[in-house]
mmCIF file of C-alpha atoms in Angstrom:
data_model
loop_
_atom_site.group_PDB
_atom_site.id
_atom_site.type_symbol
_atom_site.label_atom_id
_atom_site.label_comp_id
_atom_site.label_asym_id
_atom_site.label_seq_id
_atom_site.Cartn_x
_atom_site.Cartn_y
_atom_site.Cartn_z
ATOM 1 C CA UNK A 19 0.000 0.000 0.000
ATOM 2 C CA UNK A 20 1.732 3.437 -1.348
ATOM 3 C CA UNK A 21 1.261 6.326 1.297
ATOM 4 C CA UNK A 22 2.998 9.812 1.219
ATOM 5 C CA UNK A 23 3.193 12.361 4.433
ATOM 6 C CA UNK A 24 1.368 15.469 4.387
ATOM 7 C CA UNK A 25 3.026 18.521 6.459
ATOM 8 C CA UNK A 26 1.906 22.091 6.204
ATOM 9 C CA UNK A 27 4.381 24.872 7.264
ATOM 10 C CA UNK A 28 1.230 26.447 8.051
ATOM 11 C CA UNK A 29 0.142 23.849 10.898
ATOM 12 C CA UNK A 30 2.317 23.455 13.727
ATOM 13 C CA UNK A 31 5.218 20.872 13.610
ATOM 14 C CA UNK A 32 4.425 17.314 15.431
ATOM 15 C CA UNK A 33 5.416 17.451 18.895
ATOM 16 C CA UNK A 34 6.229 13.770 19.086
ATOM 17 C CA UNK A 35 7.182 10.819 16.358
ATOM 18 C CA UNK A 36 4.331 11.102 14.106
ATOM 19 C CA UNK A 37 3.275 12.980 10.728
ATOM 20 C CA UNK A 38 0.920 15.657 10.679
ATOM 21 C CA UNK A 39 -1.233 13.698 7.746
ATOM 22 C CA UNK A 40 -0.795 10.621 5.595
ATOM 23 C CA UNK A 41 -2.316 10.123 2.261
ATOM 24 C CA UNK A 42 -3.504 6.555 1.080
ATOM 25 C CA UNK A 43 -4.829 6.476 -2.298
ATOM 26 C CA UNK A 44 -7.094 9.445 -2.333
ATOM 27 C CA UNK A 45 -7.487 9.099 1.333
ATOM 28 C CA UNK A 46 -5.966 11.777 4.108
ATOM 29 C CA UNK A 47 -5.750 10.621 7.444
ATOM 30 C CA UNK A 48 -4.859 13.717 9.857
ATOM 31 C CA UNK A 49 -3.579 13.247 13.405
ATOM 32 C CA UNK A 50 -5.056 15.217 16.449
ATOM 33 C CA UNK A 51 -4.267 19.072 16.476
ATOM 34 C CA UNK A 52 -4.572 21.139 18.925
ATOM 35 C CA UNK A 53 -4.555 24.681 19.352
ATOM 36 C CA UNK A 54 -0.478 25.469 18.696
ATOM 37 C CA UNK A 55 0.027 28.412 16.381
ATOM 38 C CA UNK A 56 2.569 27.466 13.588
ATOM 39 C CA UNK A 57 4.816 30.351 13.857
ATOM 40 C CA UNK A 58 5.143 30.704 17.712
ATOM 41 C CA UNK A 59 4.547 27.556 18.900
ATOM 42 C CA UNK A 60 2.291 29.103 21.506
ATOM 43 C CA UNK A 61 -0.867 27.697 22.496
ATOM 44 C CA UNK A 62 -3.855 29.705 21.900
ATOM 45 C CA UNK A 63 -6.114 29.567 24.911
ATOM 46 C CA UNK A 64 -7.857 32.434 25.629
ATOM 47 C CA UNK A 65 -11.509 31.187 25.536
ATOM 48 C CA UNK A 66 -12.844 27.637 24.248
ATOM 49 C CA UNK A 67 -13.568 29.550 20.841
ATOM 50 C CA UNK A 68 -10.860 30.609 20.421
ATOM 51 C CA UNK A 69 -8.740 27.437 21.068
ATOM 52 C CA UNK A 70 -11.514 25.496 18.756
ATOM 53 C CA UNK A 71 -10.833 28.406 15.864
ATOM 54 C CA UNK A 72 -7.032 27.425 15.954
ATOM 55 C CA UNK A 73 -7.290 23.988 16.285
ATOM 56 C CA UNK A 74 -9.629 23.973 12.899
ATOM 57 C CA UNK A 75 -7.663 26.487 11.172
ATOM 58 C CA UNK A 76 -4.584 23.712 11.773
ATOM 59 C CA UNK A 77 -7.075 21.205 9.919
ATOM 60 C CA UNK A 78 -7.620 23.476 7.354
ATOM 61 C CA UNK A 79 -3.690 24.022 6.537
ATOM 62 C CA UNK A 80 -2.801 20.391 6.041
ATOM 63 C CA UNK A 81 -6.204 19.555 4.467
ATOM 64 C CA UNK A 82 -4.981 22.412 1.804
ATOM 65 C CA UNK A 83 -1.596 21.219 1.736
ATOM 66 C CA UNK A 84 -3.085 18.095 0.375
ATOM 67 C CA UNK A 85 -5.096 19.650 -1.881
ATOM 68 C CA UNK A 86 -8.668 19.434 0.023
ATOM 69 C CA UNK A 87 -10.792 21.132 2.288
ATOM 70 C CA UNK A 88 -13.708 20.553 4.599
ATOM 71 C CA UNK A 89 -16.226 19.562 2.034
ATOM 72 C CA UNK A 90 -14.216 16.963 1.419
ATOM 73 C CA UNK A 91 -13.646 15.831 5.440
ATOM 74 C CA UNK A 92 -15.258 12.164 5.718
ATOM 75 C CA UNK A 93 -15.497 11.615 9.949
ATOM 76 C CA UNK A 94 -13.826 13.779 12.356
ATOM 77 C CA UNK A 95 -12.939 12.922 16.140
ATOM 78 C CA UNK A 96 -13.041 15.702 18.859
ATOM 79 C CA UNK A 97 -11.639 14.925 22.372
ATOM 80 C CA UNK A 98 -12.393 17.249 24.819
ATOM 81 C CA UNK A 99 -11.405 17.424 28.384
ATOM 82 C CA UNK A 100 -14.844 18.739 29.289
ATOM 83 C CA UNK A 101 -18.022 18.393 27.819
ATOM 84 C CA UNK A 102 -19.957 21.281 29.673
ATOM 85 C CA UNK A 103 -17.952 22.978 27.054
ATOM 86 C CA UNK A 104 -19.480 20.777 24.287
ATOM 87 C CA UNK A 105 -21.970 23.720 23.191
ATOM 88 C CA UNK A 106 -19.255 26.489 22.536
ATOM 89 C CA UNK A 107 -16.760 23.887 20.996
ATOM 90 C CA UNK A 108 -19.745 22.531 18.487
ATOM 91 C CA UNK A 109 -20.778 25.862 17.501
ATOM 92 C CA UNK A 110 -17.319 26.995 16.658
ATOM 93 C CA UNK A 111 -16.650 23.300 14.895
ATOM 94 C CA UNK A 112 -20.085 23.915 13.211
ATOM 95 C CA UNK A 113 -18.888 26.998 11.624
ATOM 96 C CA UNK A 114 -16.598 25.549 9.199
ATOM 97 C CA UNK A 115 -19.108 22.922 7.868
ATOM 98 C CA UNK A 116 -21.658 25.231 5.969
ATOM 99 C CA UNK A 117 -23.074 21.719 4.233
ATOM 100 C CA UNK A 118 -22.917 18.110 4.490
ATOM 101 C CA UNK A 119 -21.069 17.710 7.726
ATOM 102 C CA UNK A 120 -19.154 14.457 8.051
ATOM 103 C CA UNK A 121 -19.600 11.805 10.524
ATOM 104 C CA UNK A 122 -18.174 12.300 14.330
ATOM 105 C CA UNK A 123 -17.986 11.278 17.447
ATOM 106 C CA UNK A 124 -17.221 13.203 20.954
ATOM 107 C CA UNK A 125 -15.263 11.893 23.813
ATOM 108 C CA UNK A 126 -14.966 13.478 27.047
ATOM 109 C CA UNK A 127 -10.956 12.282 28.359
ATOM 110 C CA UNK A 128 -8.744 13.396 31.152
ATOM 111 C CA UNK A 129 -6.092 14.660 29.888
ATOM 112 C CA UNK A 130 -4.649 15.937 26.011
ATOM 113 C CA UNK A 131 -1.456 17.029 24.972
ATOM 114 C CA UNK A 132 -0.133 20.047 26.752
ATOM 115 C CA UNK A 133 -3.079 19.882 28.853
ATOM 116 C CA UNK A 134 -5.280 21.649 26.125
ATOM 117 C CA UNK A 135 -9.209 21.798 26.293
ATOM 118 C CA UNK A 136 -9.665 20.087 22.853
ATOM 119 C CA UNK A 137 -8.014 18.048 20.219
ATOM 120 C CA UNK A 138 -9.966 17.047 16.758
ATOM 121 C CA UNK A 139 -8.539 14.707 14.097
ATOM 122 C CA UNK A 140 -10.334 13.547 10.598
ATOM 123 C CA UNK A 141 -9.939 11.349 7.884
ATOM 124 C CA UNK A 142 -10.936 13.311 4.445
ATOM 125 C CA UNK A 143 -11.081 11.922 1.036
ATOM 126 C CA UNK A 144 -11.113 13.472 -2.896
#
């Protein structure tokens, strides 16, 4: 099976031993982002919206890199570390599926990566 890595200078580097996206056939699986900026490698935190905006705007850089965008997102998975912030986080996800929005699910964890409030992955598709 022939696979090439996707990585966006616009998304922020992986913080451990794993690719921002791979492509399979016409198939782009995307590993969890959270809210990192690219450039400063800060997290961006200052409200639940705000952290939800970054972390889909560091979807939407690798999904362009490989030549997509989120019509063409299949299933995404959102791990948040509380779900009485569920409402704010799906309104802000909502926002950048005008049509169509793909499968999910939601799962309510302990603990993410730099201790951030959310972390969404997808698999996308041309």
């Amino acid at each position: 099976m022939a696979h090439h890595i996707i990585n966006s200078p616009k998304a922020p580097a992986p913080i451990g031993p794993y690719s921002q996206a791979t492509m399979v056939n016409n198939t782009l699986y995307v590993s969890g982002q959270i809210a990192l900026d690219a450039q400063s490698r800060e997290l961006v935190n200052e409200s639940i919206e705000s952290e939800t905006h970054r972390v889909m705007q560091n979807l939407q850089a690798i999904l362009e890199e490989a030549g997509m965008d989120f019509s063409h997102v299949l299933k995404c998975t959102i791990f948040v570390k509380d779900l009485n912030n569920f409402g704010r986080i799906n309104q802000t996800y909502g926002s950048y599926f005008t049509s169509n929005p793909p499968a999910r699910e939601t799962v309510e964890v302990s603990r993410l990566p730099k201790d951030v409030n959310v972390e969404i992955s997808c698999i996308a598709a041309k």
